[in-house]
CSV table of C-alpha atoms in Angstrom, one decimal:
chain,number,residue,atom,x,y,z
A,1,UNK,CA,67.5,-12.0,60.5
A,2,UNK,CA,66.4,-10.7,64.4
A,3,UNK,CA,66.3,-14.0,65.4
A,4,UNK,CA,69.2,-15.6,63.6
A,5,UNK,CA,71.5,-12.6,65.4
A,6,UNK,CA,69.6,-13.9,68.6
A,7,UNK,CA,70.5,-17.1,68.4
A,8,UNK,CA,74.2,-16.5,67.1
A,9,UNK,CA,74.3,-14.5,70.2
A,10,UNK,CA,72.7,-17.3,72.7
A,11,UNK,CA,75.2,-20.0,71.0
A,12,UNK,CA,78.1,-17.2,71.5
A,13,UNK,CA,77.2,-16.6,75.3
A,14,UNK,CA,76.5,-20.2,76.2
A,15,UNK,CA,80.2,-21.2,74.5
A,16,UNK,CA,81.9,-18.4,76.6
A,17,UNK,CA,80.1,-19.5,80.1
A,18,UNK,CA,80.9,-23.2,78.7
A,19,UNK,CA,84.8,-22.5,78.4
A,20,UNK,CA,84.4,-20.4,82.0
A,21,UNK,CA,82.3,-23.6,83.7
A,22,UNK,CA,85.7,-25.8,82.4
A,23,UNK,CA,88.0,-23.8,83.9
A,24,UNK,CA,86.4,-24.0,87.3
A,25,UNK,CA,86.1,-27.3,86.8
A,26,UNK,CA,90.0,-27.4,87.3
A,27,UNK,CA,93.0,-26.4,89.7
A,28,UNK,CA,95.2,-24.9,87.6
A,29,UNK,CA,99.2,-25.7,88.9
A,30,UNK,CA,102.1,-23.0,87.3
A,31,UNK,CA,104.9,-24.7,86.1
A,32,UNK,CA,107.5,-21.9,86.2
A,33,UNK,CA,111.0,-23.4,84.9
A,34,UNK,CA,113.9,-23.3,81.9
A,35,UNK,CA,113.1,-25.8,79.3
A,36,UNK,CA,116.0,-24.4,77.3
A,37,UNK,CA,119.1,-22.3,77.8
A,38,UNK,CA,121.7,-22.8,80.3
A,39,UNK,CA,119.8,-24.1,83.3
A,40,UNK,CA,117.2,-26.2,81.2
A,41,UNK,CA,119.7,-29.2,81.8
A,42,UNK,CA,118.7,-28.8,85.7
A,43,UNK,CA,115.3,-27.0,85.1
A,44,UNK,CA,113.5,-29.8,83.2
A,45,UNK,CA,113.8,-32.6,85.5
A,46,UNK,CA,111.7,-30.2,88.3
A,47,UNK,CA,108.7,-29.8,85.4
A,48,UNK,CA,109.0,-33.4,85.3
A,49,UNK,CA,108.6,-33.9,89.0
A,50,UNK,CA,105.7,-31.6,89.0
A,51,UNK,CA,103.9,-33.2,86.2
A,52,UNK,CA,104.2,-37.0,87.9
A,53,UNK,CA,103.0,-35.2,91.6
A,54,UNK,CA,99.7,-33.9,89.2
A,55,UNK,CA,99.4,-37.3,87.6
A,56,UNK,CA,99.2,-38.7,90.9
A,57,UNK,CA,97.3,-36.1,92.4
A,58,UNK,CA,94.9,-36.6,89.8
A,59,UNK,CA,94.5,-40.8,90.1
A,60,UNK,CA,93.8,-40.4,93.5
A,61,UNK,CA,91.0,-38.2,92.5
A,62,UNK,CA,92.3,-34.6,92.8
A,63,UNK,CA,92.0,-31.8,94.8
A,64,UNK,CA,88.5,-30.6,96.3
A,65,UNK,CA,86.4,-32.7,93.9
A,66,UNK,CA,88.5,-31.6,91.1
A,67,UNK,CA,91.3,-32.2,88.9
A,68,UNK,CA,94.3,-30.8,88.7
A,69,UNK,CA,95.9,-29.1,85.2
A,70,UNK,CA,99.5,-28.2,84.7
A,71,UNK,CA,100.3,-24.7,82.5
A,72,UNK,CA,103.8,-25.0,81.8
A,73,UNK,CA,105.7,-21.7,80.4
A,74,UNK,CA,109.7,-22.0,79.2
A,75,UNK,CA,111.7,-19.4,80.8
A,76,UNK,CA,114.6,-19.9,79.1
A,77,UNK,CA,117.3,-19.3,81.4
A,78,UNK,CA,116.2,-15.5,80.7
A,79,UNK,CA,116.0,-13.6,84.2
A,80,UNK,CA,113.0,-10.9,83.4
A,81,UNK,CA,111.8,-13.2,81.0
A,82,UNK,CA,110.8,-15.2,85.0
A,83,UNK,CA,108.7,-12.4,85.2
A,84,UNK,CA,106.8,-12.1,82.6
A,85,UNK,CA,106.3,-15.8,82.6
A,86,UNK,CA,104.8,-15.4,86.3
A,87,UNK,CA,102.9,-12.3,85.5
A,88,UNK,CA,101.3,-14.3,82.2
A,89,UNK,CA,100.6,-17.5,84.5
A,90,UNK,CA,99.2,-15.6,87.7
A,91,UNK,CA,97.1,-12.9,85.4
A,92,UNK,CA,96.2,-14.5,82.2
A,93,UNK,CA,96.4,-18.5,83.3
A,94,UNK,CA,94.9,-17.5,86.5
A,95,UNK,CA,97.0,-20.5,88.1
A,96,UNK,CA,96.1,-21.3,91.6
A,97,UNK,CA,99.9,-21.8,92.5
A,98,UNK,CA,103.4,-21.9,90.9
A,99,UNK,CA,106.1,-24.5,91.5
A,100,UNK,CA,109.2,-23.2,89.9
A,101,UNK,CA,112.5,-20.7,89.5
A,102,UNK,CA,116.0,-22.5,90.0
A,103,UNK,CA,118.5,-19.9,90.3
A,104,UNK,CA,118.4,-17.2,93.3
A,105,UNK,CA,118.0,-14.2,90.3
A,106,UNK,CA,115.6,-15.9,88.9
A,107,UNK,CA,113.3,-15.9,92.4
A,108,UNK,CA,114.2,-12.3,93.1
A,109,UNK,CA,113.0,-11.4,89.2
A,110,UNK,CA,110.0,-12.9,90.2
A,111,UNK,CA,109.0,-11.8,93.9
A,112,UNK,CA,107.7,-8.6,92.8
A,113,UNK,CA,105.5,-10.6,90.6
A,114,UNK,CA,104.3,-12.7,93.4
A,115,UNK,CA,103.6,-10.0,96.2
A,116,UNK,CA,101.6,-7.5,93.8
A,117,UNK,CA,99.3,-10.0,92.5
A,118,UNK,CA,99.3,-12.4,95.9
A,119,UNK,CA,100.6,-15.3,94.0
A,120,UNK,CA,101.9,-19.1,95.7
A,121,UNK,CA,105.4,-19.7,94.5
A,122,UNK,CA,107.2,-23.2,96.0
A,123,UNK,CA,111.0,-22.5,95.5
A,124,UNK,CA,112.6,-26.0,95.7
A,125,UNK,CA,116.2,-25.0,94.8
A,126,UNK,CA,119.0,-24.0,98.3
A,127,UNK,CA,119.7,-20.4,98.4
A,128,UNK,CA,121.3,-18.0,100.4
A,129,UNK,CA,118.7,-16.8,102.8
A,130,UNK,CA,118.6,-13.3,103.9
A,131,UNK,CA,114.5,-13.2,103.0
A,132,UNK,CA,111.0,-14.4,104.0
A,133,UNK,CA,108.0,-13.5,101.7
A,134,UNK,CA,104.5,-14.5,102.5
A,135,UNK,CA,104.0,-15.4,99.4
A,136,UNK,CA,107.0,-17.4,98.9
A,137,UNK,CA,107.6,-21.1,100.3
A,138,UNK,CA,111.2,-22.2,100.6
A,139,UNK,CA,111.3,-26.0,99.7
A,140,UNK,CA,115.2,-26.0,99.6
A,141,UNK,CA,118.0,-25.0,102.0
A,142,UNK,CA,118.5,-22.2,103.7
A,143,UNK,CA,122.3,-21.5,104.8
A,144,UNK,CA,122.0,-23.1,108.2
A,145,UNK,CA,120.4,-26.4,106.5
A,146,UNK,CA,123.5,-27.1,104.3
A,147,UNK,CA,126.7,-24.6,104.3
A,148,UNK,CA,126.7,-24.7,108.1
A,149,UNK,CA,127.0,-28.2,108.7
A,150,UNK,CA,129.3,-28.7,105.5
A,151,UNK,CA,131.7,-26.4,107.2
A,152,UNK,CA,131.3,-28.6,110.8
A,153,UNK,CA,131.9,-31.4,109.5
A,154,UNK,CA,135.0,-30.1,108.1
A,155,UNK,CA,136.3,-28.5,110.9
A,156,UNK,CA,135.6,-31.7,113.2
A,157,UNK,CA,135.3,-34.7,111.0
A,158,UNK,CA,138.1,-34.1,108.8
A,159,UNK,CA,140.0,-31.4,110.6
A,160,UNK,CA,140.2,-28.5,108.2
A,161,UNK,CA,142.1,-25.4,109.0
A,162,UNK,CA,142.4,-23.4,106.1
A,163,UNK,CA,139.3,-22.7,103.8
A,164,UNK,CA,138.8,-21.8,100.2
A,165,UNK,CA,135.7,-20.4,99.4
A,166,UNK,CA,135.3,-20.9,95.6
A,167,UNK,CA,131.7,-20.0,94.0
A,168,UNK,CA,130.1,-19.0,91.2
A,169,UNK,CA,129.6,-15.0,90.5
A,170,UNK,CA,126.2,-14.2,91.3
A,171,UNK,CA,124.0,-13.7,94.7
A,172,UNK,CA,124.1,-17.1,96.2
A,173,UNK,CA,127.6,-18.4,96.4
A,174,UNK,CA,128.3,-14.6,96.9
A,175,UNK,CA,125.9,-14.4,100.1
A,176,UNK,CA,126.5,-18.0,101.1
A,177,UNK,CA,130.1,-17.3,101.2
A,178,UNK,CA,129.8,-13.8,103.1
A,179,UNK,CA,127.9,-15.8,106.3
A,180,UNK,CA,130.5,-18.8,105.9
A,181,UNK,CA,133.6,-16.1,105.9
A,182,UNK,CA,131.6,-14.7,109.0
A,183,UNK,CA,130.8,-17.6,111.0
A,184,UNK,CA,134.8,-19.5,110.1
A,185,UNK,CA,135.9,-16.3,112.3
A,186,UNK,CA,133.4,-16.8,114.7
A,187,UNK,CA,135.1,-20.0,115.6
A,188,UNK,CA,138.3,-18.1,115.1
A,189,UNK,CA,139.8,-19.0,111.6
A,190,UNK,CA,142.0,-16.1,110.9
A,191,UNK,CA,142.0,-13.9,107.7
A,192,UNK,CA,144.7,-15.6,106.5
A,193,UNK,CA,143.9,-19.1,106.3
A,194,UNK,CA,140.7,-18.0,104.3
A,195,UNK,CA,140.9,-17.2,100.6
A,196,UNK,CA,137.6,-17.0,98.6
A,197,UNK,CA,137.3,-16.5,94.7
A,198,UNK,CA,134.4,-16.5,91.9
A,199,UNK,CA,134.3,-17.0,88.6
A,200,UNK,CA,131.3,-16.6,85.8
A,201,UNK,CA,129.3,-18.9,84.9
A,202,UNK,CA,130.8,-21.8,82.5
A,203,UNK,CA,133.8,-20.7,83.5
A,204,UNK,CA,136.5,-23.2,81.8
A,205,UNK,CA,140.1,-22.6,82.5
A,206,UNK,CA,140.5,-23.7,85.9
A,207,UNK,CA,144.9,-24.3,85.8
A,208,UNK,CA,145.8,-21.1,87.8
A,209,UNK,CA,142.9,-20.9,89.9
A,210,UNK,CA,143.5,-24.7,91.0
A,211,UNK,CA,147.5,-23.7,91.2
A,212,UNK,CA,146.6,-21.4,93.8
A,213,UNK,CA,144.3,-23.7,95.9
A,214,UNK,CA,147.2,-26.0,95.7
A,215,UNK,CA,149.4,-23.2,97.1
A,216,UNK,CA,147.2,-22.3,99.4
A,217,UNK,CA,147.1,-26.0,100.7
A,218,UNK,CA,150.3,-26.1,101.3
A,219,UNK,CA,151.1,-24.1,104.5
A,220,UNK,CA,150.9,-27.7,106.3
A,221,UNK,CA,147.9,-27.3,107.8
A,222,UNK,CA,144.3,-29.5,106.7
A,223,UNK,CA,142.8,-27.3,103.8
A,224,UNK,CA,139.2,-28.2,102.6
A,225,UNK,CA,137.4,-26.5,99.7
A,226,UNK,CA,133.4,-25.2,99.6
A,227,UNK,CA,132.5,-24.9,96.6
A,228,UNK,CA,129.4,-22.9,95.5
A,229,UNK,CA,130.3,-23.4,92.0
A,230,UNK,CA,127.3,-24.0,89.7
A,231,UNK,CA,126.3,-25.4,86.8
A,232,UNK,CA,128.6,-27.2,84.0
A,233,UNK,CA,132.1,-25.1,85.3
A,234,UNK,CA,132.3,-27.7,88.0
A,235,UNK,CA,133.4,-30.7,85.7
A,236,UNK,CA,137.0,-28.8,84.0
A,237,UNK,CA,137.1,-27.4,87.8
A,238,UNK,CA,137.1,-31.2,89.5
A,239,UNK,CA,139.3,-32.1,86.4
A,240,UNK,CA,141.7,-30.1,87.0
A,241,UNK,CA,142.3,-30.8,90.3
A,242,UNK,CA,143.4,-34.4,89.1
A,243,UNK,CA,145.5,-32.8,86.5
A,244,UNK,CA,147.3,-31.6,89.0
A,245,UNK,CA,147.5,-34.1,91.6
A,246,UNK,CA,145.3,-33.0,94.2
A,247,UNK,CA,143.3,-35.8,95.4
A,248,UNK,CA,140.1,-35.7,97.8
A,249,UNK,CA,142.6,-37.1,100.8
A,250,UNK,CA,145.0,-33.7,99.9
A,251,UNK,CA,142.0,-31.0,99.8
A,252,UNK,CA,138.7,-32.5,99.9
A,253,UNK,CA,135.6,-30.8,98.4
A,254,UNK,CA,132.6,-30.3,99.6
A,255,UNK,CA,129.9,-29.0,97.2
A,256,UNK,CA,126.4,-27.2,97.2
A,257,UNK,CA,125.2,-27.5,93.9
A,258,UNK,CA,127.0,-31.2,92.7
A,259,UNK,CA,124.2,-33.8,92.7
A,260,UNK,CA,122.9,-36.8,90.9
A,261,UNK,CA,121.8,-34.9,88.1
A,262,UNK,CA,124.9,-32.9,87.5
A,263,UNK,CA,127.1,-36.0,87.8
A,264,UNK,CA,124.9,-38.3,85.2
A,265,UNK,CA,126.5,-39.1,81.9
A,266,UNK,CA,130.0,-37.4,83.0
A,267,UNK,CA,133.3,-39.1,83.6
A,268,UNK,CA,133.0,-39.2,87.3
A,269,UNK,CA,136.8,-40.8,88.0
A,270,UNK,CA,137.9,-37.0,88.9
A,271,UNK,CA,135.3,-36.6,91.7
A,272,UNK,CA,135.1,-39.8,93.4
A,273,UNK,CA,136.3,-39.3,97.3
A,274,UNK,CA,134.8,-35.6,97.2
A,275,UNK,CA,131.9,-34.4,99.4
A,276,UNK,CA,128.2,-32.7,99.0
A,277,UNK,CA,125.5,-31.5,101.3
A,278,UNK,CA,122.5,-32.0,100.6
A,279,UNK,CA,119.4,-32.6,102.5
A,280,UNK,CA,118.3,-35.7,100.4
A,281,UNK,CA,120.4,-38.5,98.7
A,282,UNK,CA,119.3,-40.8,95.6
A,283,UNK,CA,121.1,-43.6,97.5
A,284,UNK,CA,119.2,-43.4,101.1
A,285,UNK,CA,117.7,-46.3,102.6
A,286,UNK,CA,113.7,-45.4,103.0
A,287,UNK,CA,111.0,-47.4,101.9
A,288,UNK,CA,109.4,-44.0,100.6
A,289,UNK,CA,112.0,-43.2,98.4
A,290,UNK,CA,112.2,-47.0,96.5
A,291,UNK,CA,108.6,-45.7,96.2
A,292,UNK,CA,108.8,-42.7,94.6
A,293,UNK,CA,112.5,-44.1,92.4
A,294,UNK,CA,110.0,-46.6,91.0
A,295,UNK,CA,107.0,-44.2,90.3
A,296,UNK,CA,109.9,-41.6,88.9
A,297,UNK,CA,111.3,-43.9,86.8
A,298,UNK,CA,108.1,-45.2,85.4
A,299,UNK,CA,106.6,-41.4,84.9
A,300,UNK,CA,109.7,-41.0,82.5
A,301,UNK,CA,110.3,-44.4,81.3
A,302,UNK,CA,113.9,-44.4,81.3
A,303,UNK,CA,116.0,-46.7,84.3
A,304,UNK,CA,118.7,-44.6,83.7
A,305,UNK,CA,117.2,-41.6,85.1
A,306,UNK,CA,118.2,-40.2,88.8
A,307,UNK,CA,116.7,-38.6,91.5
A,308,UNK,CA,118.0,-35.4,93.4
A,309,UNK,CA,117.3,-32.9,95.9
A,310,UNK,CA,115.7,-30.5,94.5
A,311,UNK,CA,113.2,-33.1,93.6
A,312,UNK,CA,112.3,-34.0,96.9
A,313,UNK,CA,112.2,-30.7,97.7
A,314,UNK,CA,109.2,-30.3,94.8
A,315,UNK,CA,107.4,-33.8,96.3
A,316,UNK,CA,107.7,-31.7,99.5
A,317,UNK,CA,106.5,-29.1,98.4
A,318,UNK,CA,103.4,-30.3,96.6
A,319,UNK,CA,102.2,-32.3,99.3
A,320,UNK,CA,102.1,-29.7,102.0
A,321,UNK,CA,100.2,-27.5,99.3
A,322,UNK,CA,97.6,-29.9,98.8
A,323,UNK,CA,97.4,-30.7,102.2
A,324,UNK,CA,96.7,-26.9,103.1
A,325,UNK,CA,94.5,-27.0,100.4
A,326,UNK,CA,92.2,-29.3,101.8
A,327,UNK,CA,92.9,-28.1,105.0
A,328,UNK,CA,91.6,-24.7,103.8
A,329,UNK,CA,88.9,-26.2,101.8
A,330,UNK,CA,89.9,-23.9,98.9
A,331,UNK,CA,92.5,-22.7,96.6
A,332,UNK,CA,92.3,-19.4,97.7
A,333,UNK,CA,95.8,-17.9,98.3
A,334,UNK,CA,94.9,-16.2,101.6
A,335,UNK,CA,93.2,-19.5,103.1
A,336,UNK,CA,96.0,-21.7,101.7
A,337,UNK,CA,99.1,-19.4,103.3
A,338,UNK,CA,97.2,-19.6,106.9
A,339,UNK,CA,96.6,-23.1,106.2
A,340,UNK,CA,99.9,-24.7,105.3
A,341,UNK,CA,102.1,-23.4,108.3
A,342,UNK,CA,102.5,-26.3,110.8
A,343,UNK,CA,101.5,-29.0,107.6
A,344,UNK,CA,103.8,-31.8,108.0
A,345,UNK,CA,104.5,-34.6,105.5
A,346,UNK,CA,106.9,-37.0,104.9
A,347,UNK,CA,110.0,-36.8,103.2
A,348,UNK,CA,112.1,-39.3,101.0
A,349,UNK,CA,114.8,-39.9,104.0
A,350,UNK,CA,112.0,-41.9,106.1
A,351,UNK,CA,111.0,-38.7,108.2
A,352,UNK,CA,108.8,-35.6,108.2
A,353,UNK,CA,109.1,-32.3,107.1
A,354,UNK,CA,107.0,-29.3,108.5
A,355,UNK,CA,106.0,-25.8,107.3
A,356,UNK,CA,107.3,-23.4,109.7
A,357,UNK,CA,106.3,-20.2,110.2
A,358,UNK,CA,109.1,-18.2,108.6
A,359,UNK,CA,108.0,-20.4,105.2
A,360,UNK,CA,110.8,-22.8,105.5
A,361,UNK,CA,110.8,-26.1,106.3
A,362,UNK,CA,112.2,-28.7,109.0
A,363,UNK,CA,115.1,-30.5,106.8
A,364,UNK,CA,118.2,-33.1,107.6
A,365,UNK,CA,121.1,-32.7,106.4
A,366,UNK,CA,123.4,-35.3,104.9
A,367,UNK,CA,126.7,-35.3,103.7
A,368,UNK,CA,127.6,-38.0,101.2
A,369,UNK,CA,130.8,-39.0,99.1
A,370,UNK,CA,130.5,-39.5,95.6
A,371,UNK,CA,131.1,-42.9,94.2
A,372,UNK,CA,132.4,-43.8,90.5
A,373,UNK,CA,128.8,-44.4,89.5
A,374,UNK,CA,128.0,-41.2,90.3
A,375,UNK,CA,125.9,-42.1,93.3
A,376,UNK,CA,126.8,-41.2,96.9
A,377,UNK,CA,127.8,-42.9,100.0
A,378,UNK,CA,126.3,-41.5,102.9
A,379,UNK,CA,129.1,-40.9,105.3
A,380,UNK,CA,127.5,-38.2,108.2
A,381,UNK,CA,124.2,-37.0,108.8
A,382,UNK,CA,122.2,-35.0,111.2
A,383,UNK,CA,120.6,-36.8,114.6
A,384,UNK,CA,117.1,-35.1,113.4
A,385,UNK,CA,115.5,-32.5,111.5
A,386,UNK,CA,117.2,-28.7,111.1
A,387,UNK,CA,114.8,-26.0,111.1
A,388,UNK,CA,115.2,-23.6,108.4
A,389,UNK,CA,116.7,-19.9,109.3
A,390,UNK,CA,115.2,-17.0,107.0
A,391,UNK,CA,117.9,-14.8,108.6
A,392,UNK,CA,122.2,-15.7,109.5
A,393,UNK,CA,122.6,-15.4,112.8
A,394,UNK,CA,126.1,-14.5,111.3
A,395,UNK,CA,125.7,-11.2,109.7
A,396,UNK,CA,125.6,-8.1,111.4
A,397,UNK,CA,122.5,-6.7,109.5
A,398,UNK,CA,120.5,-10.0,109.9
A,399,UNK,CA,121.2,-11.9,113.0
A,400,UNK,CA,118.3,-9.3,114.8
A,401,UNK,CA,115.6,-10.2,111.9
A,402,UNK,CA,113.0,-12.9,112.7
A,403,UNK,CA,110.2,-13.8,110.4
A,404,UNK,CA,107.1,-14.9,111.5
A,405,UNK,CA,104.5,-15.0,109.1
A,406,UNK,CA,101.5,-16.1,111.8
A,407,UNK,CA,99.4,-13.1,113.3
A,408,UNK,CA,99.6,-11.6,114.9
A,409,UNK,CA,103.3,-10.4,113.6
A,410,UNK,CA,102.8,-11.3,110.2
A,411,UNK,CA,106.1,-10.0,109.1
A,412,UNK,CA,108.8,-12.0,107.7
A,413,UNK,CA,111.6,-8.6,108.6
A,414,UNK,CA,110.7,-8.3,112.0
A,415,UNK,CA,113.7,-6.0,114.5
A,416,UNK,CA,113.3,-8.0,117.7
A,417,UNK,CA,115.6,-4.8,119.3
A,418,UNK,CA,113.5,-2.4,117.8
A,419,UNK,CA,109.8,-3.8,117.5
A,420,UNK,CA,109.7,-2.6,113.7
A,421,UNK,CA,108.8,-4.6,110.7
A,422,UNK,CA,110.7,-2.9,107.7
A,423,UNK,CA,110.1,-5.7,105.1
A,424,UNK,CA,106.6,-6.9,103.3
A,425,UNK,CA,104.0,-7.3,105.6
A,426,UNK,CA,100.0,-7.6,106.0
A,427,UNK,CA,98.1,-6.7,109.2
């Protein structure tokens, strides 16, 4: 009986150091976005894109001598359910790094997360700005990457006066807005050739909300809309501008959140003519980005399927990690955040994007026109690579913050006027 408990015992402890010799065998990648609810529509492409970048990662033999393993968790469009689904894949996964979040709530639910348990999160999605974790790394637009030189282009391409600022209600369009309303009076717009409105999520009924913008167009001098409208309100919003007669030669648009994916398998007659920004295009010229259509389209074996920006922004992404990785020589978060600023790699537009020390990355910035197959045309871009700005030189509150996450300041809320570093930070 003694030695049958023995070996039960043996069998028991060689299982358990079995199970812990496979899971060092492995770099285990987070896959932190909505594969349901509102957002899954715009979520479940970037789980996609993750998933090919492991598959190839993996082909070309890994990471360190091993092979990589996605642990993918739904979300579902739930705010603090972010959380819990980072907590579950940093403590209980024990993932090496997390690709993932969409909406700017949906980061902020999880930075807590991140900075107690000195997790990796790639956030691939444009925001608002106004932060700089060190354990955050900002794959998408800042402000001065996108709404910037939407609103310069504007102002000198197409000679807009008057601006309506029409966004979404939540912290993005609401902060994005709130540096654009600043920096339009900088270069002396006047309070009243600026009107700015929000609406919820899904919002529908666009008639008197359009009426207005037509009103407001009509003082006789060039009016342009930026829209930080998100998510499915933007198609009644674009079709009711046609209802009413207001065509992209009366009062163009130029959107932040309209791209390939948003505009696939919708009636696109109502937005041809109208504008985005964005920092990548499906329809640029680079012999990178035929590459990675053809390896996208074969990962999900469909030729319908698009690519976006916020994909690129995960290829980005997950090349500079591995490339710290092995710079590092480990997966160790630590190594890996010391390792990765000043990693460069190339983007899908033909040129290279760098790590910066703030965690943002070098980025161009493209303005396209959307075509009746829902593709754009290209019609301005930058002469080279804008570096991403953690902090609006625009707002009052911010335009005195740096971050610098290199030591020896290590701070990504530095005061240059006062010496004092009031956000996270790590001597």
């Amino acid at each position: 009986m003694i030695k049958r408990l023995v070996s039960i015992f043996v069998l028991v402890a060689l299982g358990a150091n079995s199970a812990v010799q496979a899971a060092d065998d492995t770099i285990k990648v987070g896959v932190l976005h909505s594969l349901s609810g509102t957002m899954a529509i715009s979520e479940t492409t970037l789980k996609d894109t993750i998933l090919m970048m492991i598959e190839q990662q993996n082909e070309d033999g890994g990471l360190l001598g091993k092979q990589l393993e996605a642990v993918v968790v739904d979300p579902a469009s739930n705010w603090p359910l972010f959380a819990e689904k980072a907590r579950e894949l940093i403590e209980k996964e024990e993932v090496d790094v997390v690709f993932g979040c969409w909406t700017s709530v949906s980061r902020k639910s999880v930075l807590p997360v991140f900075e107690e348990l000195n997790g990796l999160l790639f956030y691939p999605v444009q925001y608002e700005g106004e932060e700089s974790s060190k354990n955050v790394f900002y794959t998408g637009a800042a402000p001065n990457q996108q709404a910037i030189p939407a609103v310069d282009y504007l102002m000198d391409e197409v000679g807009a006066e008057r601006w309506v600022l029409a966004g979404t209600d939540y912290v993005y369009p609401r902060t994005t807005n709130k540096i654009l309303e600043a920096y339009l009076k900088a270069k002396g717009v006047s309070d009243a050739d600026i009107m700015i409105n929000y609406t919820p999520f899904g919002h529908s009924d666009w008639q008197s909300i359009v009426s207005d913008i037509k009103k407001f167009g009509s003082a006789g001098k060039k009016t342009a809309v930026v829209s930080t409208i998100n998510g499915d309100a933007n198609v009644p919003f674009y079709k009711e501008l046609g209802n009413q007669g207001i065509s992209a030669e009366d009062i163009p648009v130029i959107a932040f959140s309209v791209g390939e994916e948003e505009l696939s398998g919708i009636d696109t007659g109502p937005l041809v003519g109208h504008l985005a920004a964005w920092n990548y295009f499906m329809s640029v010229d680079a012999e990178v980005n035929d590459d990675f259509i053809d390896s996208w389209l074969d990962f999900i074996g469909d030729d319908e399927r698009v690519t976006n920006d916020p994909m690129e922004a995960h290829y980005i992404g997950f090349k500079m990690w591995a490339e710290a990785v092995k710079k590092a020589g480990t997966t160790d978060p630590d190594a890996v955040q010391d390792a990765i600023i000043g990693v460069s790699v190339s983007n899908l537009s033909g040129g290279v994007a760098t790590m910066m020390p703030n965690h943002h990355i070098t980025k161009p910035v493209l303005i396209g026109e959307i075509q009746d197959d829902g593709q754009f045309d290209v019609v301005w871009e930058t002469a080279g690579s804008v570096v991403g700005d953690a902090w609006s030189d625009f707002l009052p509150g911010s335009r005195d913050i740096t971050a610098d996450w290199m030591a020896p300041l290590a701070c990504g809320n530095y005061n240059v006027k006062t010496g004092n570093c009031s956000g996270q930070n790590y001597e």
